[in-house]
XYZ file of C-alpha atoms in Angstrom:
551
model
C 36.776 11.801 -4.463
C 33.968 11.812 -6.923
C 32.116 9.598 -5.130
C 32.326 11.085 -1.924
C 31.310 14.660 -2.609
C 28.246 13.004 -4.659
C 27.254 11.306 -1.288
C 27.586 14.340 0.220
C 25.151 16.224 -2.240
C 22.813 12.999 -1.923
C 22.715 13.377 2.124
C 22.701 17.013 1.997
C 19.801 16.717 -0.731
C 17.660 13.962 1.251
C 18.419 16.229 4.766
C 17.485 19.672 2.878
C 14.075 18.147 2.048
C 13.560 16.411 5.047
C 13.625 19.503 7.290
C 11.865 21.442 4.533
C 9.045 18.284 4.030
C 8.658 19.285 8.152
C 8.660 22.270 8.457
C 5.387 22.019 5.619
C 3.596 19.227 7.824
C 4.057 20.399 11.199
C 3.503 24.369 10.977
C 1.928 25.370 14.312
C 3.282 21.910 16.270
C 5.748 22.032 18.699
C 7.625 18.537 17.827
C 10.916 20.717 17.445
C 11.901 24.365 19.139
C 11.305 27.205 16.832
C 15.288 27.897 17.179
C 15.579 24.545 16.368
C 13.900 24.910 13.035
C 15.288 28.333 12.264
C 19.003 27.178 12.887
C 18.110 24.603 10.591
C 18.923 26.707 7.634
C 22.888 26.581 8.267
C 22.935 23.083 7.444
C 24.029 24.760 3.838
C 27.333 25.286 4.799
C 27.372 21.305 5.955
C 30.662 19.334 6.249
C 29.890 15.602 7.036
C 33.564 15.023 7.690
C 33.142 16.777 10.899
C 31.110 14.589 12.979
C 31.497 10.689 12.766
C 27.819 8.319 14.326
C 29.333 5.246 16.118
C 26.713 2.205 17.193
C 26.272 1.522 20.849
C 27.489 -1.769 21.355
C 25.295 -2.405 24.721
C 21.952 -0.595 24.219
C 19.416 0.676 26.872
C 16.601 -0.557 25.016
C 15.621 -4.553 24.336
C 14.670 -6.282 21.081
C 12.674 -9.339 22.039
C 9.499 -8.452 19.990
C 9.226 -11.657 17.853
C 7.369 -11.028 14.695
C 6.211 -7.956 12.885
C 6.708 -4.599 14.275
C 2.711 -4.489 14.488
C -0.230 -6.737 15.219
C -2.613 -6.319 12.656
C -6.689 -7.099 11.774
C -7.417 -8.792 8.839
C -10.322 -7.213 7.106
C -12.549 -7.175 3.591
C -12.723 -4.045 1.524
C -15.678 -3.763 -0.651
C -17.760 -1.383 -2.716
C -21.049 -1.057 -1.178
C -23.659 0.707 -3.453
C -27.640 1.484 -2.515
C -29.740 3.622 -4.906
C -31.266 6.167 -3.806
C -34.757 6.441 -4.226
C -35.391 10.090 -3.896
C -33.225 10.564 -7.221
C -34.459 9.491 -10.751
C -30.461 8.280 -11.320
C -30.654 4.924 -9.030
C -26.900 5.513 -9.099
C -26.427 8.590 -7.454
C -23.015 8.425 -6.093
C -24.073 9.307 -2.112
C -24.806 5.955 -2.025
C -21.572 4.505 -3.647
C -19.145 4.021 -0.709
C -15.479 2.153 0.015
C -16.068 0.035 3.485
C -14.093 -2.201 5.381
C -15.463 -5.049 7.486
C -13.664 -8.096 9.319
C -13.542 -11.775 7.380
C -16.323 -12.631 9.006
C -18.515 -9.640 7.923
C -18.503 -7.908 11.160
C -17.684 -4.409 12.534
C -18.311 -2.786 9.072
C -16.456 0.911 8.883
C -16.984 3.451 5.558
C -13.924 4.853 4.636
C -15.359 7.476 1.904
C -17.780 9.841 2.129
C -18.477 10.115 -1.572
C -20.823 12.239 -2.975
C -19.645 13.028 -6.648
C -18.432 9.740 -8.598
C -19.024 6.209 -9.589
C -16.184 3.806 -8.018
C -14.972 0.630 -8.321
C -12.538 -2.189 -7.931
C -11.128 -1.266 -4.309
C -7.745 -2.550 -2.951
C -5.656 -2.341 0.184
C -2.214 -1.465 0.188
C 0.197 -4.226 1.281
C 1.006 -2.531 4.764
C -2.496 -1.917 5.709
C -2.767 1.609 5.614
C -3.907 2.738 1.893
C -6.547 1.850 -0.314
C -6.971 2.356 -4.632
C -9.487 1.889 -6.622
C -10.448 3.411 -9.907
C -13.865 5.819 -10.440
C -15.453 8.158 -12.697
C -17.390 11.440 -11.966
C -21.073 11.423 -12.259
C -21.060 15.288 -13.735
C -17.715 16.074 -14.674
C -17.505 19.319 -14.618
C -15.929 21.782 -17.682
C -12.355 20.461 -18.076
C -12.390 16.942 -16.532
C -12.884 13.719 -18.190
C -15.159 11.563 -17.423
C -13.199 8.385 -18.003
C -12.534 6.223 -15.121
C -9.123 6.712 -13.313
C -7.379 5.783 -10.671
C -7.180 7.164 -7.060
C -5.744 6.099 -3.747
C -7.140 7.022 -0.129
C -5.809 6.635 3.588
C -8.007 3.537 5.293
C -8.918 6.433 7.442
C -10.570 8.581 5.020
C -8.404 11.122 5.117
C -5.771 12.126 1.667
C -7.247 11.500 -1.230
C -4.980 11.460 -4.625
C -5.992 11.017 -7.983
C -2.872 9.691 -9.668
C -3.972 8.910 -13.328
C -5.659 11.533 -15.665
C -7.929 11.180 -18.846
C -8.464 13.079 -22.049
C -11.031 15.410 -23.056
C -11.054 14.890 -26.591
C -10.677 11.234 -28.704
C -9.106 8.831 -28.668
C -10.271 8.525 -24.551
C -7.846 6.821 -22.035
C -9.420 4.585 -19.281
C -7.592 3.138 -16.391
C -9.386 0.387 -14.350
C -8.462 -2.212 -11.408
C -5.395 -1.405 -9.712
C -3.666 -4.037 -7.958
C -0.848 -3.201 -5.379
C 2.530 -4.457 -5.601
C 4.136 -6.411 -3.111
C 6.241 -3.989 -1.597
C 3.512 -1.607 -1.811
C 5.715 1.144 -4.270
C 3.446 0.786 -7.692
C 0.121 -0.461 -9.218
C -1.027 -2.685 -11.598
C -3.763 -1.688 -13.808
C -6.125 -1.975 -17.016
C -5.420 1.071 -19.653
C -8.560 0.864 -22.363
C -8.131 2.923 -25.434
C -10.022 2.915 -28.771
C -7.874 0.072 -30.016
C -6.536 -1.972 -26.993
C -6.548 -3.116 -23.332
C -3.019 -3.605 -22.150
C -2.116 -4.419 -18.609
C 0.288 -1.627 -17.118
C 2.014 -0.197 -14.160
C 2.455 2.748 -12.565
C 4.216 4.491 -9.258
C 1.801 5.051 -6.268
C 3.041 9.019 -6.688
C 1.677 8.714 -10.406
C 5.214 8.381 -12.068
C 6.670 6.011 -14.454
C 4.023 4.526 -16.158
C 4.237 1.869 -18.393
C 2.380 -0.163 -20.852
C 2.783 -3.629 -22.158
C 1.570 -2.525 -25.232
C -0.629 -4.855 -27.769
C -0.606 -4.432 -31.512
C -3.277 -1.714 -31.969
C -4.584 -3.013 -35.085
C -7.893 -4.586 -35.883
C -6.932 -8.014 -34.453
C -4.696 -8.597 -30.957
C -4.361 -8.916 -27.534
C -6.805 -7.621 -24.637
C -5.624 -8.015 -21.177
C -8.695 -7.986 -19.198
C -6.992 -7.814 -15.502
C -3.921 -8.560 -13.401
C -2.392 -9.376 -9.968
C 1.471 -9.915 -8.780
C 2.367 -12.721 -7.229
C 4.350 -11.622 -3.819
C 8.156 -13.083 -5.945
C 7.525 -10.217 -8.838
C 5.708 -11.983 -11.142
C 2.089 -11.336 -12.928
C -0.807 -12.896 -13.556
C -3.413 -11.684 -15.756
C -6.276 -12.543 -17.564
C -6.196 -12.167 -21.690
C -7.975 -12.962 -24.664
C -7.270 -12.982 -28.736
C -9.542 -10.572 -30.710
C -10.000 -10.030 -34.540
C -12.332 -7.849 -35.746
C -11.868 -8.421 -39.021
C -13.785 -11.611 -38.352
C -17.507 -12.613 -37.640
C -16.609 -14.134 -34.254
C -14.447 -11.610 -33.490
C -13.261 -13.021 -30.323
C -10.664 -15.811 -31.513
C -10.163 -17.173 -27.412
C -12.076 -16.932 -24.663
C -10.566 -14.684 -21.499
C -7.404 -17.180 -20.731
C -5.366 -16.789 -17.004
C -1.166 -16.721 -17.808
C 1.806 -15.726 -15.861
C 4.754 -13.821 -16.982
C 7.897 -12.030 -15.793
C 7.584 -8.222 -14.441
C 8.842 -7.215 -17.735
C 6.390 -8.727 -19.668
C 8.527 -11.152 -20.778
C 8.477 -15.322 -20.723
C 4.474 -15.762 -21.052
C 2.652 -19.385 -19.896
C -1.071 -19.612 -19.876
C -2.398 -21.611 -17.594
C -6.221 -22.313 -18.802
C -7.794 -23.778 -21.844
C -8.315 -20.628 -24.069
C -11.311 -22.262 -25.705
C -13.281 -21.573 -22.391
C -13.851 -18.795 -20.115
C -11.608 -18.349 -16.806
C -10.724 -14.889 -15.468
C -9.952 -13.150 -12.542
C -6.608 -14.746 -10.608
C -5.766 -14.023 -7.382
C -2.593 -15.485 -5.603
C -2.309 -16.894 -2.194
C 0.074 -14.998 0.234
C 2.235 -17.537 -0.009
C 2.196 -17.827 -3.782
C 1.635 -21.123 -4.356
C -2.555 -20.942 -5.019
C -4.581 -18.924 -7.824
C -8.100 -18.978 -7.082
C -10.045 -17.416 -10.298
C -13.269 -17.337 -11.859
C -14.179 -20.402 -13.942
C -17.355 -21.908 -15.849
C -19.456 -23.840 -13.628
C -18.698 -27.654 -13.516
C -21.801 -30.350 -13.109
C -24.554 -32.907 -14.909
C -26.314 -31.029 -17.606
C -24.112 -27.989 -18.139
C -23.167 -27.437 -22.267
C -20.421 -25.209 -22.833
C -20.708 -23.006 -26.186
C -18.643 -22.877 -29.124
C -14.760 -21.651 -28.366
C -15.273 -18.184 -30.256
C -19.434 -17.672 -28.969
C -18.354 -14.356 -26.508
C -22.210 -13.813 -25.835
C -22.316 -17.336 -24.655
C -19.890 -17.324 -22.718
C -20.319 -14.642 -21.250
C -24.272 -15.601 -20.109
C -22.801 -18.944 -18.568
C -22.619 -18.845 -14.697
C -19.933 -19.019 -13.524
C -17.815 -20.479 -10.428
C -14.826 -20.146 -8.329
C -12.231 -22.698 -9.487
C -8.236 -22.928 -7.726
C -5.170 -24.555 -9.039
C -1.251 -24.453 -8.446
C 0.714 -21.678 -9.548
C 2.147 -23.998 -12.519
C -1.789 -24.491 -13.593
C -1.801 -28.168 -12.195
C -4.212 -29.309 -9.645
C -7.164 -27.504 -10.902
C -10.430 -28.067 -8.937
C -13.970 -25.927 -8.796
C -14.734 -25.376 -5.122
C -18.105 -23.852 -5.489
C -20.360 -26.857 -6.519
C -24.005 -24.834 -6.908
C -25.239 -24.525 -10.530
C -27.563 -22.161 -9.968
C -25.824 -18.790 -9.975
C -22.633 -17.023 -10.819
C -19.954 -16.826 -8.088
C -17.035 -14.431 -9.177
C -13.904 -12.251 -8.452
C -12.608 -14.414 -5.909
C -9.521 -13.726 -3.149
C -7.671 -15.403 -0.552
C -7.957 -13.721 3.006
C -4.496 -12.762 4.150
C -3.655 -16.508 5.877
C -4.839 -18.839 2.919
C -7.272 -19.789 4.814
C -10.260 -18.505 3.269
C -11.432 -17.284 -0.500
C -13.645 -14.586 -0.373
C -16.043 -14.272 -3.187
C -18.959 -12.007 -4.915
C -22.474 -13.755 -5.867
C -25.502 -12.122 -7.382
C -27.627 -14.496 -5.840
C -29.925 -12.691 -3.504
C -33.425 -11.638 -4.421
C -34.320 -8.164 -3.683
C -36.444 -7.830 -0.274
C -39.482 -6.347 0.343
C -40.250 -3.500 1.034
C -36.431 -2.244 -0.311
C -34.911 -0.011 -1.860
C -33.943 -2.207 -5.034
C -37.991 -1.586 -6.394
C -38.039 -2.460 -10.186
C -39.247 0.350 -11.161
C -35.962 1.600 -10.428
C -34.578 -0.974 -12.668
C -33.509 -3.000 -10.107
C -35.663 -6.444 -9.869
C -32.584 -8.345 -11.148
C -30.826 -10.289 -7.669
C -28.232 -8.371 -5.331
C -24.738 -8.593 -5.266
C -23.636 -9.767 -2.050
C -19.815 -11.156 -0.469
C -19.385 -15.026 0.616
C -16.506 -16.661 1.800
C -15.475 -20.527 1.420
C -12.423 -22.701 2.446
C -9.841 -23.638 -0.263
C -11.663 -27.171 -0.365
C -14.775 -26.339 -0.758
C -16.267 -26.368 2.362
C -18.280 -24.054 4.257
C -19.482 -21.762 2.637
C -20.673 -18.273 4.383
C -22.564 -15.308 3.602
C -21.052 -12.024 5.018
C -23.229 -9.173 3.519
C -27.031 -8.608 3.018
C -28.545 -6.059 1.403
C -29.625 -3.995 4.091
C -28.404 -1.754 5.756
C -25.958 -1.227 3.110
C -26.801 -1.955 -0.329
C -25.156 -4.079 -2.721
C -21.562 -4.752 -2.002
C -19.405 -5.498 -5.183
C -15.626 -7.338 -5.969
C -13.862 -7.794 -2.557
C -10.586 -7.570 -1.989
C -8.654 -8.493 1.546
C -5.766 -7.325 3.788
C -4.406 -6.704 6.616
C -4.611 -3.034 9.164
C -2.146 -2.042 11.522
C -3.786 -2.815 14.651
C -1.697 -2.249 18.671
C 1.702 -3.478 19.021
C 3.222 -5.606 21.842
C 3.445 -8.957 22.229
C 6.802 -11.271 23.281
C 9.111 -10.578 26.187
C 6.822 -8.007 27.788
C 7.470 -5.544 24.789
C 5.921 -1.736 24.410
C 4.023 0.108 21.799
C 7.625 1.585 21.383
C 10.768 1.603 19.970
C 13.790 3.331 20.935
C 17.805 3.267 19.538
C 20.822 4.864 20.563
C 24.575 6.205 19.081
C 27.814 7.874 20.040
C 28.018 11.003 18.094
C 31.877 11.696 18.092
C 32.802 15.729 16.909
C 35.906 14.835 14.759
C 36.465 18.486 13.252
C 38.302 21.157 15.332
C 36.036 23.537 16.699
C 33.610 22.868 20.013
C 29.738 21.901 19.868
C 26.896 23.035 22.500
C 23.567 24.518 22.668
C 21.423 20.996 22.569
C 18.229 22.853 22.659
C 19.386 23.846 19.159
C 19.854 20.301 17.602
C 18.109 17.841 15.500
C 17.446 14.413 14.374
C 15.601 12.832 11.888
C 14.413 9.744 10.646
C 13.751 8.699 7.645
C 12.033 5.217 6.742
C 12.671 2.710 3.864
C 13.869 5.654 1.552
C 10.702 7.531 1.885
C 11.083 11.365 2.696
C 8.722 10.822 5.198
C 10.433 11.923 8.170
C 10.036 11.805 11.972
C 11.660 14.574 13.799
C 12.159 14.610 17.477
C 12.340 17.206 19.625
C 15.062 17.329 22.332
C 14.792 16.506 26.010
C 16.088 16.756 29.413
C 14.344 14.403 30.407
C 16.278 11.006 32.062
C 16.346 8.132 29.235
C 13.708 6.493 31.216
C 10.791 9.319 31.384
C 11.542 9.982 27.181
C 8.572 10.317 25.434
C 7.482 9.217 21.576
C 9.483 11.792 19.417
C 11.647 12.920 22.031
C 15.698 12.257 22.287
C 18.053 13.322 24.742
C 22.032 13.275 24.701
C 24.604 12.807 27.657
C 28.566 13.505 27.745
C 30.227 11.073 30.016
C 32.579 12.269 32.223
C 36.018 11.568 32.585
C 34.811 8.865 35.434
C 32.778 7.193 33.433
C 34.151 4.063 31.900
C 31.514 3.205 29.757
C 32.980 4.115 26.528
C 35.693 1.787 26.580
C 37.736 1.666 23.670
C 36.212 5.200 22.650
C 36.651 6.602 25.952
C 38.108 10.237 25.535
C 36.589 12.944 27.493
C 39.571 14.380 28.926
C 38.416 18.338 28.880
C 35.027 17.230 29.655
C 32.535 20.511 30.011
C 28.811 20.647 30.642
C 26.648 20.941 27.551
C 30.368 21.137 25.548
C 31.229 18.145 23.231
C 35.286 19.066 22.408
C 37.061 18.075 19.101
C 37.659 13.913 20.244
C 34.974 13.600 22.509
C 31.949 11.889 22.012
C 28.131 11.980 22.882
C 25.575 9.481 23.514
C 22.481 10.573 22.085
C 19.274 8.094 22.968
C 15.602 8.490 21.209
C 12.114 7.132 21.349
C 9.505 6.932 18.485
C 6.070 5.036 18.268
C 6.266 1.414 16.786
C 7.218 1.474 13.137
C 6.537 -1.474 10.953
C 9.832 -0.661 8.279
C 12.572 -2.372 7.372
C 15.227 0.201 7.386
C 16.146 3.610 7.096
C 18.796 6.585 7.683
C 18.869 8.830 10.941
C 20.639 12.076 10.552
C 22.071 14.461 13.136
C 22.617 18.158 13.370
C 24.131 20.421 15.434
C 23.497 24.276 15.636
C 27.396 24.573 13.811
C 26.029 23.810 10.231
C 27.791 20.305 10.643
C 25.693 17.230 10.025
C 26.278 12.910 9.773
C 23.782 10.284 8.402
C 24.072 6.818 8.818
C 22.309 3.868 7.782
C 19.827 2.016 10.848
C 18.148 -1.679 11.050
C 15.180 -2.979 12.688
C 16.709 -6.094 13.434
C 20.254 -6.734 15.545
C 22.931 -6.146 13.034
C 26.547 -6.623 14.625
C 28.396 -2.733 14.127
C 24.959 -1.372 13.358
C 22.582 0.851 14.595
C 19.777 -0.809 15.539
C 15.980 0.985 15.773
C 15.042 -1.911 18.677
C 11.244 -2.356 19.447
C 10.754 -3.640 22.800
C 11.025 -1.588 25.552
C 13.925 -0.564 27.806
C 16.463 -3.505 29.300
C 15.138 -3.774 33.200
């Protein structure tokens, strides 16, 4: 009994806020009739007892869409940064943009249009569609920090949140290179105070935050950066510090792996030399990271010299996810190659180099304090082989630590699919009074948990001429056998669905790449039922099916 009337609260709760979440994003639309949305405010009186949601054991719609609900373009994100020489600050933020570009460089896109902060470190989301970083303003004005933080932005430009906040007053409270979880839900990042660097996470909505704190005394830990492998795990970069001691730095930056919790630490790397940086593979079975450069000639300093090590070039090394099968891929002694990544099939690291001399004439004069060489983006194969750069300095600047993913990109594909998907459902009124007035009803979705929902308005319209967002429901007579075992329309009316009968209601939404989620239905009687969908075939589920009606 308990249980049951807290489900109820929980549906009523998560259907409450759906419909209120709406009403908020689509003021001045016409997805839904205005009665609709007004009658919408009897659900309070609900009673989920009254209505029961069956599956449809032959559905109109097909499910032959191999794959992922989406096709999708694998791109580069990247910081690209030109000074601008009609300021004395070569830094002026204007010039300091997020852009996305294919893996081979091409068909560049700016996603920001920034014009007040210094930013850094950017990352797409797992499903293609968001990207975080971490920046500081330029000018803070009164009453914001000027610490960095971090922020997340649509791949579009559009919905920017900050979700991390400084201090105004000591001790200060940095927060640096977010790294997306797998599933896409939280963020790894660097928190810098006074007295440590810790490695923490925190909810994409800016909740839960948590620390894997360090001893914050004069000797300790200090996580430089971290990455989660797609099982759960993390792999970081850290490094034992004393300052109690001339060499204060008692290892050199060291790559490990742990548990989520921050449990069951291995390093991986000799801590008496300088690696940094991880990335996994997608399939979790490669790091590539940042390593000292390998060839004739090359003296390594002392363990503890941090100024040494830090002046050494650098290369791009890979090895297993156990630390065995180490190997440096970039073979040129020359210059520093850093921050490395693996494009989205393995089969490509992706790679910053300051190699590049400034042009001439440029915008990178030295007496703008730039005559040092200009960041630029390479990419090489896992072995070492073929090696590629994909960004110059004009038109765009410098472009800084790279990371990859993937963008939603068409749909299709397989069995002569659509852009579409579509499910249906008996709706069977179980309680003793009448239902009618469709006009008046609604359903929503609601994906993988997320009060994000899709309403649809209802039509008249014949199953076959629905539209995206659009549903329509039919009675079936008394002659029509198609219910089978739940045939039961014996006082069939028009528009009238009688205590025992039931209703087949059919809808249509654009291609969603989710795993799961709940549909809920309401009539104009203040009665409502939720139920549980899949996007794959289920036997005695409902089934969100992406591939176009059966022929």
């Amino acid at each position: 009994m308990g249980t049951a009337l807290s489900s109820l609260l929980v549906t009523f709760f998560v259907l409450t806020t759906v419909l209120l979440v709406y009403q908020a994003k689509t003021s001045g639309q016409t997805l839904v009739h205005e009665a609709n949305r007004q009658a919408a405010y009897r659900i309070q009186n609900a009673n989920a007892t009254q209505l029961d949601m069956i599956p449809v054991e032959n559905s109109v719609f097909e499910n032959d869409v191999p794959g992922p609900a989406t096709t999708t373009t694998d791109k580069i994100v990247t910081i690209t940064y030109t000074p601008n020489l009609a300021s004395r600050d070569p830094f002026i933020p204007s010039w300091m943009q997020i852009r996305m570009m294919n893996l081979d460089g091409t068909d560049v896109t700016q996603v920001t249009n920034n014009t007040t902060h210094y930013m850094y470190h950017a990352r797409l989301s797992p499903d293609g569609t968001k990207i975080a970083y971490h920046a500081r303003p330029v000018r803070p004005p009164p009453g914001v920090s000027r610490e960095n933080q971090i922020y997340i932005i649509n791949t579009d430009g559009t919905n920017l949140q900050q979700i991390t906040f400084g201090r105004l007053t000591w001790p200060f409270l940095v927060r640096q290179s977010p790294k997306w979880h797998p599933d896409g839900t939280k963020l790894l990042y660097r928190r810098l105070t006074p007295s440590s660097m810790d490695i923490c996470t925190i909810n994409v909505d800016g909740t839960n935050d948590v620390c894997f704190e360090t001893p914050s005394t004069p000797a300790g830990t200090r996580e430089l950066d971290a990455v989660w492998t797609p099982d759960g795990k993390i792999v970081f970069t850290s490094l034992e510090y004393d300052e109690t001691l001339s060499d204060r730095f008692v290892t050199m930056p060291t790559v490990g792996i742990m548990d989520s919790d921050g449990t069951n630490i291995q390093f991986l790397t000799d801590p008496s030399m300088w690696n940094s940086h991880p990335a996994i593979s997608a399939d979790g079975k490669k790091i590539a990271y940042t390593c000292p450069i390998d060839g004739a000639g090359v003296v390594y300093p002392s363990p503890t010299d941090w100024s040494g090590w830090f002046s050494i070039r650098k290369a791009i090394c890979t090895m297993n996810i156990d630390g065995t099968n180490k190997a440096t891929i970039t073979k040129n002694t020359s210059y520093t190659n850093y921050t490395p990544v693996w494009s989205p099939d393995g089969s490509k690291i992706i790679f910053n180099s300051p190699r590049d001399k400034p042009i001439s004439p440029n915008p990178w004069v030295p007496a703008r304090g730039f005559g040092r060489s200009v960041q630029n983006i390479y990419s090489i194969n896992p072995d070492g082989s073929d090696e590629t750069q994909l960004t110059f300095e004009l038109p765009f600047g410098a472009s800084w630590v790279p990371s990859t993913g993937s963008i939603p990109g068409g749909g299709g594909g397989g069995g002569g699919g659509t852009p579409d998907c579509g499910m249906d459902f008996w709706i069977k009124n179980i309680g003793e009074s009448y239902i009618s007035g469709y006009e008046y009803m609604d359903v929503a979705l609601v994906f993988d948990g997320t009060i994000d929902p899709i309403l649809l308005k209802y039509s008249t319209s014949a199953i076959a001429d629905l539209k995206v967002d659009e549903w329509t429901a039919t009675i079936p007579d008394t002659d029509i056998n198609e219910l089978d075992e739940l045939y039961n329309n014996n006082s069939y009316q028009v528009d009238v669905l009688n205590n025992g009968e039931y209703m087949k209601v059919t809808l249509k939404i654009a291609r969603a790449n989710k795993s799961s989620g709940t549909v809920i239905f309401s009539p104009p009687n203040g009665k409502f039922v939720t139920r549980q969908f899949q996007t794959t075939d289920v036997p005695g589920e409902i089934v969100l099916r992406c591939g176009g009606l059966k022929p």
